[in-house]
PDB file of C-alpha atoms in Angstrom:
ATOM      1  CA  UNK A  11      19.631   7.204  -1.910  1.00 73.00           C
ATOM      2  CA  UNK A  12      18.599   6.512  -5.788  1.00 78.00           C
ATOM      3  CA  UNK A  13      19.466   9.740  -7.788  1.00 89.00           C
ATOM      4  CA  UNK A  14      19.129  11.177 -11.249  1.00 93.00           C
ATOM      5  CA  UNK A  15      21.219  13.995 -12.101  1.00 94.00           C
ATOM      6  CA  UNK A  16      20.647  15.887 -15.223  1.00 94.00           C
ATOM      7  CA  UNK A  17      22.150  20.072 -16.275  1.00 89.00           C
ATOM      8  CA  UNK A  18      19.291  22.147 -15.538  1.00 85.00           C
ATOM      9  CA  UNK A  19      20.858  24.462 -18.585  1.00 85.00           C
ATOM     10  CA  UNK A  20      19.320  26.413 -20.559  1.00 92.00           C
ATOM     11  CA  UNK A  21      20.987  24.489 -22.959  1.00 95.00           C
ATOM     12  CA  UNK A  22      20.896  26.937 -26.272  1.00 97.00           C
ATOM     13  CA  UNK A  23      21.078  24.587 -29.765  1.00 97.00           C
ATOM     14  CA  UNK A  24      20.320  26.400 -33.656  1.00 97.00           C
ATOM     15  CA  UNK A  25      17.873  25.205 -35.264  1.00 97.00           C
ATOM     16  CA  UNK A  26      18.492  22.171 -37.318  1.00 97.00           C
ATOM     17  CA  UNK A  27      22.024  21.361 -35.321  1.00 97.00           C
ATOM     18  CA  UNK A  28      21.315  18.421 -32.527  1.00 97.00           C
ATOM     19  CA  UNK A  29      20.880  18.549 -29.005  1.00 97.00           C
ATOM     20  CA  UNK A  30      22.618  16.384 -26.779  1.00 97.00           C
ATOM     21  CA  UNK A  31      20.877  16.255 -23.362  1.00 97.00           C
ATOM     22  CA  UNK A  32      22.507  13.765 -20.685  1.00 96.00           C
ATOM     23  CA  UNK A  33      21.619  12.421 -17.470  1.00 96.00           C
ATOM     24  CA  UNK A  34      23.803  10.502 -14.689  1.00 96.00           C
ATOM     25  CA  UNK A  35      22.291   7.902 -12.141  1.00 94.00           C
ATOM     26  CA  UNK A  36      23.843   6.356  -8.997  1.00 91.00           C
ATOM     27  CA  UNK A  37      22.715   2.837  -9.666  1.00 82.00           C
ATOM     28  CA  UNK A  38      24.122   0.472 -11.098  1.00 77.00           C
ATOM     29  CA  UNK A  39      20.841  -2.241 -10.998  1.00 79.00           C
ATOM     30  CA  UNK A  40      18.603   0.500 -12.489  1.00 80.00           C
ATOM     31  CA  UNK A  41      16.312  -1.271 -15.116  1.00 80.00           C
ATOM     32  CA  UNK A  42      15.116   1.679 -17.467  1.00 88.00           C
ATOM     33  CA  UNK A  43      14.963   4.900 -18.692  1.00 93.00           C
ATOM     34  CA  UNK A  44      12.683   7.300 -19.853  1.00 94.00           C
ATOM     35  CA  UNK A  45      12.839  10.628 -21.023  1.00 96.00           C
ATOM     36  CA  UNK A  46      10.020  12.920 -20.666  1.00 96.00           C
ATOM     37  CA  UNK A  47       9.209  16.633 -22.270  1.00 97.00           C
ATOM     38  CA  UNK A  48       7.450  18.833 -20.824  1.00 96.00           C
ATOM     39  CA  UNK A  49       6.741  22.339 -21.912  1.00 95.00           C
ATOM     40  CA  UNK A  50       6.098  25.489 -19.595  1.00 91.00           C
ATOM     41  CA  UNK A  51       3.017  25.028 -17.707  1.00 89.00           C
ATOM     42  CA  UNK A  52       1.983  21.617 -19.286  1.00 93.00           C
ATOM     43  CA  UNK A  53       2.604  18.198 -18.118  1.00 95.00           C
ATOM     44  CA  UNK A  54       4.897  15.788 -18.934  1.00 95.00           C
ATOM     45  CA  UNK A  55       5.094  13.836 -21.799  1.00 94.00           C
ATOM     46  CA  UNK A  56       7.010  10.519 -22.528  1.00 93.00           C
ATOM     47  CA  UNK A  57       8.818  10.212 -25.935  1.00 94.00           C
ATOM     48  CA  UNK A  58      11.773   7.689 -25.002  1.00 92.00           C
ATOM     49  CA  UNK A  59      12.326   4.797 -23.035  1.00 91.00           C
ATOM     50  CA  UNK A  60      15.277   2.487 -23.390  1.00 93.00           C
ATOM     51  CA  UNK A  61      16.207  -0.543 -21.108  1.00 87.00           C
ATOM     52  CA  UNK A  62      19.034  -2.499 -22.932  1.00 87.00           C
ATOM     53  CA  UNK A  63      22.517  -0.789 -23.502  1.00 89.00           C
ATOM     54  CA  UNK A  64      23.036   0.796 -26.638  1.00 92.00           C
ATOM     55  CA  UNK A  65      21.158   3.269 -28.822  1.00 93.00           C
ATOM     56  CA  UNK A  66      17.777   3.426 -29.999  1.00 94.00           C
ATOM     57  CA  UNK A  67      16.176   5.833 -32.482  1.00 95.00           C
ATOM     58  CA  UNK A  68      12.412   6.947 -32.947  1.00 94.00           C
ATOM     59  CA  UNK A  69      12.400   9.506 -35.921  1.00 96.00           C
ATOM     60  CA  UNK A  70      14.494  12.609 -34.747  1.00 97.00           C
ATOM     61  CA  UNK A  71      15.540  10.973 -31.129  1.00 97.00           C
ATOM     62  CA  UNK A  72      17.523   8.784 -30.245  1.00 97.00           C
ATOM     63  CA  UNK A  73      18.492   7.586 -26.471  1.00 96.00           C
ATOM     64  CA  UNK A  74      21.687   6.058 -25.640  1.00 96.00           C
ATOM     65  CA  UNK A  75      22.051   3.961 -22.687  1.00 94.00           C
ATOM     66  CA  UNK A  76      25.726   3.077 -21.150  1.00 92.00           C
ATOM     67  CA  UNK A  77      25.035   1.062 -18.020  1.00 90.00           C
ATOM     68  CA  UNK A  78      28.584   0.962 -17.101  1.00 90.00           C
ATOM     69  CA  UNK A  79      29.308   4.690 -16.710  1.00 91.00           C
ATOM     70  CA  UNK A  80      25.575   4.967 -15.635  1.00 92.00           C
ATOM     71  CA  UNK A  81      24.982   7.368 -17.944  1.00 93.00           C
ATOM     72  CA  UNK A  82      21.694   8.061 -20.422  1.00 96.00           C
ATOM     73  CA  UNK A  83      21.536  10.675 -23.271  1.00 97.00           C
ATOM     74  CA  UNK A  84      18.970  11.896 -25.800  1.00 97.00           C
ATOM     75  CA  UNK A  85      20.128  13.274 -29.269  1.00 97.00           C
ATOM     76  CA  UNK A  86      17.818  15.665 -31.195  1.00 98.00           C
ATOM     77  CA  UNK A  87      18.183  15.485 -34.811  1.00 98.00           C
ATOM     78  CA  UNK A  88      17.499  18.364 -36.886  1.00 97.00           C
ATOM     79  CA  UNK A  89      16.305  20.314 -33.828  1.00 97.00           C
ATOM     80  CA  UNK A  90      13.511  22.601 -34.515  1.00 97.00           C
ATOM     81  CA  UNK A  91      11.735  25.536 -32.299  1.00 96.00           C
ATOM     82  CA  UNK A  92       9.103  22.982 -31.332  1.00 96.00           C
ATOM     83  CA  UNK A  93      11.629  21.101 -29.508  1.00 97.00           C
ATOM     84  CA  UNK A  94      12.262  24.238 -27.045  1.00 97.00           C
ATOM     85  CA  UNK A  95      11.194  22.338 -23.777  1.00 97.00           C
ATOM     86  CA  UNK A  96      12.702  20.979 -20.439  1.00 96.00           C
ATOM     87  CA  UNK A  97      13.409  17.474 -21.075  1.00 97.00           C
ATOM     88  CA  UNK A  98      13.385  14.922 -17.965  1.00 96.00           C
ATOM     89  CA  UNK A  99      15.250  12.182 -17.055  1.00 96.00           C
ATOM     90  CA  UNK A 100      13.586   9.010 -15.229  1.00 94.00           C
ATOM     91  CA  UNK A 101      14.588   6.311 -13.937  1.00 91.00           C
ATOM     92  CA  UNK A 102      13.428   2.783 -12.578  1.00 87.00           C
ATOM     93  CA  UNK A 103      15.297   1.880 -10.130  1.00 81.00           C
ATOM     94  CA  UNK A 104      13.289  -1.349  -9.157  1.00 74.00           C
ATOM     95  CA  UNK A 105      11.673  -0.074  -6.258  1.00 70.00           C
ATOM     96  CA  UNK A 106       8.505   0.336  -7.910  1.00 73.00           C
ATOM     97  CA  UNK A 107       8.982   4.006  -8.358  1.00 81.00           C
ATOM     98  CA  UNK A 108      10.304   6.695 -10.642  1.00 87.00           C
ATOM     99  CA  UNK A 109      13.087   9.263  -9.796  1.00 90.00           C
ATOM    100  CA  UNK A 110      13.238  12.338 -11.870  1.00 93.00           C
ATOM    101  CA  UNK A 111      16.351  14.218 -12.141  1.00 94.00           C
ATOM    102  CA  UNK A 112      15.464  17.979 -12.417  1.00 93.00           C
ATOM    103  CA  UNK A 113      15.470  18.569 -15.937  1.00 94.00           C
ATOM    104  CA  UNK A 114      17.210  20.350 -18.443  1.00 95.00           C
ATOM    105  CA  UNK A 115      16.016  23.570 -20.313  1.00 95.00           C
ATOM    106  CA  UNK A 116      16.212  23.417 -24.236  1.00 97.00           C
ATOM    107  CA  UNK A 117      16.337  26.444 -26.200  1.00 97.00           C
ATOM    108  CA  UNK A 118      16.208  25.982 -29.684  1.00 97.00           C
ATOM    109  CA  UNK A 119      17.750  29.630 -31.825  1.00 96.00           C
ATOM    110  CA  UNK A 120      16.001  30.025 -35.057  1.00 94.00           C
TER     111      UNK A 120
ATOM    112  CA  UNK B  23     -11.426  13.099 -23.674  1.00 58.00           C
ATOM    113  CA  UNK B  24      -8.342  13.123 -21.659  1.00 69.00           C
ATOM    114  CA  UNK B  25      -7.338   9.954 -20.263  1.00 92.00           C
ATOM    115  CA  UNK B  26      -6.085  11.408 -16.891  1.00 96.00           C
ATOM    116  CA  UNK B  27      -8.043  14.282 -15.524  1.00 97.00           C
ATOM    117  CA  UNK B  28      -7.495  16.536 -12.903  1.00 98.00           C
ATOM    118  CA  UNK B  29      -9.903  18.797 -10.770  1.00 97.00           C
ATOM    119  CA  UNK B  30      -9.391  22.145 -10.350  1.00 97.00           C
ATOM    120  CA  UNK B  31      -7.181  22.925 -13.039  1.00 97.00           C
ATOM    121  CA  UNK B  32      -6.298  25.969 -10.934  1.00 97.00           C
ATOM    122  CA  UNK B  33      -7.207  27.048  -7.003  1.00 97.00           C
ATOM    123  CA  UNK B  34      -6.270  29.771  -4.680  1.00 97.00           C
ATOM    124  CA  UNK B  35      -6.802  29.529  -1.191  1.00 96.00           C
ATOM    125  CA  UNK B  36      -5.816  30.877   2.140  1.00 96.00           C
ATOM    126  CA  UNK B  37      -3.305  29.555   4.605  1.00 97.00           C
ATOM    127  CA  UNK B  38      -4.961  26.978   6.916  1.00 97.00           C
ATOM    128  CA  UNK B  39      -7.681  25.929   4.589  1.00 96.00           C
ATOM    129  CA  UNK B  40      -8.631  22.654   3.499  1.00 96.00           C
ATOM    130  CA  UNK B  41      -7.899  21.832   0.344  1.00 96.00           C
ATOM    131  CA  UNK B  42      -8.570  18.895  -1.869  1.00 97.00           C
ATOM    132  CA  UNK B  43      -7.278  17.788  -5.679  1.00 98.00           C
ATOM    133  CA  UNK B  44      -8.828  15.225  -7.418  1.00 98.00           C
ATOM    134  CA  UNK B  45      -7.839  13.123  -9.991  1.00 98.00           C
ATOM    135  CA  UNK B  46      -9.871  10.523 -12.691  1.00 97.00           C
ATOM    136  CA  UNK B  47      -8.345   8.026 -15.022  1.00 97.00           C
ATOM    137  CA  UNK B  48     -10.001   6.546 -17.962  1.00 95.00           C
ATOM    138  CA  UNK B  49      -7.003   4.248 -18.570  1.00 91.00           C
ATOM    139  CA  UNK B  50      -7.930   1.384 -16.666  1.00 90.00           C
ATOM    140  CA  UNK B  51      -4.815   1.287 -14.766  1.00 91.00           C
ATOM    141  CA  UNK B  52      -3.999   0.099 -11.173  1.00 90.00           C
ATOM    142  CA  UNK B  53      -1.242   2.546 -10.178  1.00 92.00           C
ATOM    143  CA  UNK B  54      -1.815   5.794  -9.498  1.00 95.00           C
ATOM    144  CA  UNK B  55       0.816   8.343  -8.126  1.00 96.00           C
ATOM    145  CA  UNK B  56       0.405  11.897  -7.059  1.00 98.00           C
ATOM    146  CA  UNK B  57       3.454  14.482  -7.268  1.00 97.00           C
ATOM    147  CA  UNK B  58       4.055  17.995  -6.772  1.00 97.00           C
ATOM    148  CA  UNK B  59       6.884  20.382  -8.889  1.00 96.00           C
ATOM    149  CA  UNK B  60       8.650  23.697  -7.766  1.00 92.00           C
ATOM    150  CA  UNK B  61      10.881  25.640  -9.714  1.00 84.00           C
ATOM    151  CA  UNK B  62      14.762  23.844  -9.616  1.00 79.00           C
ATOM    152  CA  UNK B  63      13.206  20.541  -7.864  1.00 81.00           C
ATOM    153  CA  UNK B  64      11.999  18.416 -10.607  1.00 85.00           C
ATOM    154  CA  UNK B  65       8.935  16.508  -9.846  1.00 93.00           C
ATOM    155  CA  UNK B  66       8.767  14.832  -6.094  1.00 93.00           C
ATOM    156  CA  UNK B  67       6.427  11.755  -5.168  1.00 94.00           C
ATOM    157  CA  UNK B  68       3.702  12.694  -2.463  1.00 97.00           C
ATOM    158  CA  UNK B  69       2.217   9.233  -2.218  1.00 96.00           C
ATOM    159  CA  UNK B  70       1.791   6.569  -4.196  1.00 95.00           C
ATOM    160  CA  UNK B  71      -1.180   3.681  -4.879  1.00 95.00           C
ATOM    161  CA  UNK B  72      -0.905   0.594  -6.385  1.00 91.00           C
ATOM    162  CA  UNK B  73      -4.862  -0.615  -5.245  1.00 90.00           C
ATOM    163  CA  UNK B  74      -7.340   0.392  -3.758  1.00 91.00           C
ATOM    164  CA  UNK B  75      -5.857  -1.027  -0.657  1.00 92.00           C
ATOM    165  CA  UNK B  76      -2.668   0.003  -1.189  1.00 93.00           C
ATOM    166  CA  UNK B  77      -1.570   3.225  -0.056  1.00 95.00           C
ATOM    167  CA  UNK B  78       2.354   4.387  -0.124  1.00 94.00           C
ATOM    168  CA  UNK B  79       4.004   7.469   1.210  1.00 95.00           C
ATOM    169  CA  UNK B  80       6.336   8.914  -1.366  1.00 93.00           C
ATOM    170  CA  UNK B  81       9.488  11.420  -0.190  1.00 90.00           C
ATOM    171  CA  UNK B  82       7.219  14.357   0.657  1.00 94.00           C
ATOM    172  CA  UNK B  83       4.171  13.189   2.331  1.00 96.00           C
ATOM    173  CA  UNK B  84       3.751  15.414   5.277  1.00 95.00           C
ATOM    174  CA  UNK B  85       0.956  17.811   5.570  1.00 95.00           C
ATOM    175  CA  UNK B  86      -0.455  15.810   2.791  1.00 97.00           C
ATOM    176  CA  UNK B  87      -3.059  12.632   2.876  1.00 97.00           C
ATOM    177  CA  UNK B  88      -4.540  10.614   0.244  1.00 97.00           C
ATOM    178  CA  UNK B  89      -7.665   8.768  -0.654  1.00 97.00           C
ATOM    179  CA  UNK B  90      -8.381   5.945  -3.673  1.00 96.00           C
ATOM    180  CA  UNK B  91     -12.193   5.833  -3.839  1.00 92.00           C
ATOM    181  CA  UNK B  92     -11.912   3.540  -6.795  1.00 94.00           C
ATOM    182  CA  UNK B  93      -9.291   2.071  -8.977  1.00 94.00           C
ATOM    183  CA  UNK B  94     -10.065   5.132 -11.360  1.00 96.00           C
ATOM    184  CA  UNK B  95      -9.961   8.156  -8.500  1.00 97.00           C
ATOM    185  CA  UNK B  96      -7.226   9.042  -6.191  1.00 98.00           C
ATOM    186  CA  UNK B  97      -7.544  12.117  -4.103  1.00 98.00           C
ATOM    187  CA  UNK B  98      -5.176  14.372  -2.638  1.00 98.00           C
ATOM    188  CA  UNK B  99      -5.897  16.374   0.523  1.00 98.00           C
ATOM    189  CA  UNK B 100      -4.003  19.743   2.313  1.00 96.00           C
ATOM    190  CA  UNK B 101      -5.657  19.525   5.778  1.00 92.00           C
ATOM    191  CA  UNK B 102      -4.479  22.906   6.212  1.00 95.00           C
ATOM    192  CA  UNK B 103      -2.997  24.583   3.625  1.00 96.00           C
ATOM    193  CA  UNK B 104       0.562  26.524   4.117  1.00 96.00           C
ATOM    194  CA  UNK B 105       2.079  29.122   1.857  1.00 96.00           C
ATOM    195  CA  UNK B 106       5.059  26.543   1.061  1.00 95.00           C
ATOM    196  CA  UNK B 107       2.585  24.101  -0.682  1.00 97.00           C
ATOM    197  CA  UNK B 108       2.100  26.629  -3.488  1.00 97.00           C
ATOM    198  CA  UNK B 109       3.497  24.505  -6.900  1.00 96.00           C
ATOM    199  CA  UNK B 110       1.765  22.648  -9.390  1.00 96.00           C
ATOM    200  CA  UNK B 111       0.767  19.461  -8.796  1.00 98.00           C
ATOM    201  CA  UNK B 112       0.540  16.295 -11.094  1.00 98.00           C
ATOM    202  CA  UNK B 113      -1.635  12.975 -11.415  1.00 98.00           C
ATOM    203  CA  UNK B 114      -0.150  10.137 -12.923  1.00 96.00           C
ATOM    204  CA  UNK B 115      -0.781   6.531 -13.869  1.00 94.00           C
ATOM    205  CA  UNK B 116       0.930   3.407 -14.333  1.00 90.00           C
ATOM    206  CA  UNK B 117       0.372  -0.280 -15.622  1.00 84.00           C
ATOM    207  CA  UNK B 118       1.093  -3.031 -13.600  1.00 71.00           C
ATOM    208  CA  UNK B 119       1.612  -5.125 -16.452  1.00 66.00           C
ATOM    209  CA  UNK B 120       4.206  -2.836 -17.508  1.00 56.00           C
ATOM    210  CA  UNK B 121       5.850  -2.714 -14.794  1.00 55.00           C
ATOM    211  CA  UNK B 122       9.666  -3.386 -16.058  1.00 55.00           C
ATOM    212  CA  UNK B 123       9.194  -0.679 -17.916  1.00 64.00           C
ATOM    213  CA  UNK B 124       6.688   1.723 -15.403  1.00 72.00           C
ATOM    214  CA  UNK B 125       5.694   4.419 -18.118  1.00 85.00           C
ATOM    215  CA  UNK B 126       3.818   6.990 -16.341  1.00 90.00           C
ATOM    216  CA  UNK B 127       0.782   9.015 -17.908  1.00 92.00           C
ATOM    217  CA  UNK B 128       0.568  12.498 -16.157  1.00 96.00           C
ATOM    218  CA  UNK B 129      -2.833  14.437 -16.330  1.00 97.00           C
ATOM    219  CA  UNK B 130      -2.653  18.246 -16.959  1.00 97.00           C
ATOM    220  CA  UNK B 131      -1.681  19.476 -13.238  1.00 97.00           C
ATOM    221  CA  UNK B 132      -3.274  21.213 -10.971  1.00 97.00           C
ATOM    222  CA  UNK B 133      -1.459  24.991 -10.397  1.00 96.00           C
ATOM    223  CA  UNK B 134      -2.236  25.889  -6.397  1.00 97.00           C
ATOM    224  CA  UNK B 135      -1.620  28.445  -4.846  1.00 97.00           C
ATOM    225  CA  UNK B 136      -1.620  29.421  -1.187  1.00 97.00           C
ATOM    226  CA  UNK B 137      -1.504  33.008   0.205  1.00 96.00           C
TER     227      UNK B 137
END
């Protein structure tokens, strides 16, 4: 069975310090990654994806992929209140779906 | 306007009613997916459409049915309605031409609740 695994938290950061958020996946073919923010109530909303090992940055976040350990992470630079959310984890696994992990609660302490 | 709409936004009903969500894309996509979320689960797949005359059952489907009247509408039904399908419940779309990568678009969810 393909599955995401991510800290459901609430993961508490100060504002302006970063936020690591990580997420483990049992398979080793997966393809790519996505992570997705959704606040209370609201839907999700995609703001990474990453399908070659390595980092990659987009302003404030940046997602690192290690295939090998078959682990995924996004950083939050200079976190700010806005960025108090659940962030998801998804992953391709090449059977034409996505699998969520559960998510992981961000607080971010003025 | 919102590329992926959803209809009722919100919808109480009784146990063993009929219930249906629908859901509109403006995005021209082929794949459309429909997913429920509780508390602690994360978002589960219900079923899953990549055509019009392609319908796939996701890891939830029973008690549930679907219908794609178009490429741009894809309808979920509660034939009868039970107190444990309360959650909120997602749209989303996909293009095919995308497909390594499979970015979903979610529309707005639809919060039901069954007493």
């Amino acid at each position: 069975q393909k599955e995401v695994e991510q800290n459901s938290g609430p993961l508490s950061v100060p504002e302006g310090a970063i936020a690591s958020l990580n997420c483990t996946y049992s398979d080793r073919g997966s393809q790519s990654f996505f992570w997705y923010r959704q606040y209370s109530g609201k839907s999700p909303e995609l703001i990474m994806f990453i399908y070659s090992n390595g980092d990659k940055e987009d302003g404030r976040f940046t997602a690192q992929l290690n295939k090998a350990s078959q682990y995924v992470s996004l950083l939050i630079r200079d976190s700010q209140p806005s960025d108090s959310a659940t962030y998801l984890c998804a992953v391709y696994f090449g059977n034409e779906k996505l699998t969520f992990g559960t998510g992981t609660r961000l607080t971010i302490i003025p | 306007d919102a590329d992926v709409t959803q209809t009722p936004r919100n919808r109480i009903t009784k146990t063993g009613k009929r219930i249906m969500l629908e859901c509109s894309q403006t995005k021209g996509h082929d794949r459309m997916y429909w997913y429920r979320q509780d508390p602690g689960l994360g978002l589960r797949l219900i079923y899953y459409s990549f055509d019009v005359k392609d319908i796939n059952k996701g890891e939830i489907s029973d008690g549930y049915s679907v219908s794609r009247q178009a490429q741009a509408k894809f309808s979920l039904s509660l034939e009868s309605a039970i107190p444990n399908q309360t959650a909120l419940y997602f749209c989303a779309t996909s293009d095919r031409s995308g497909s390594r990568y499979n970015e979903q678009f979610f529309g707005p969810g639809t919060r039901l609740t069954v007493l």
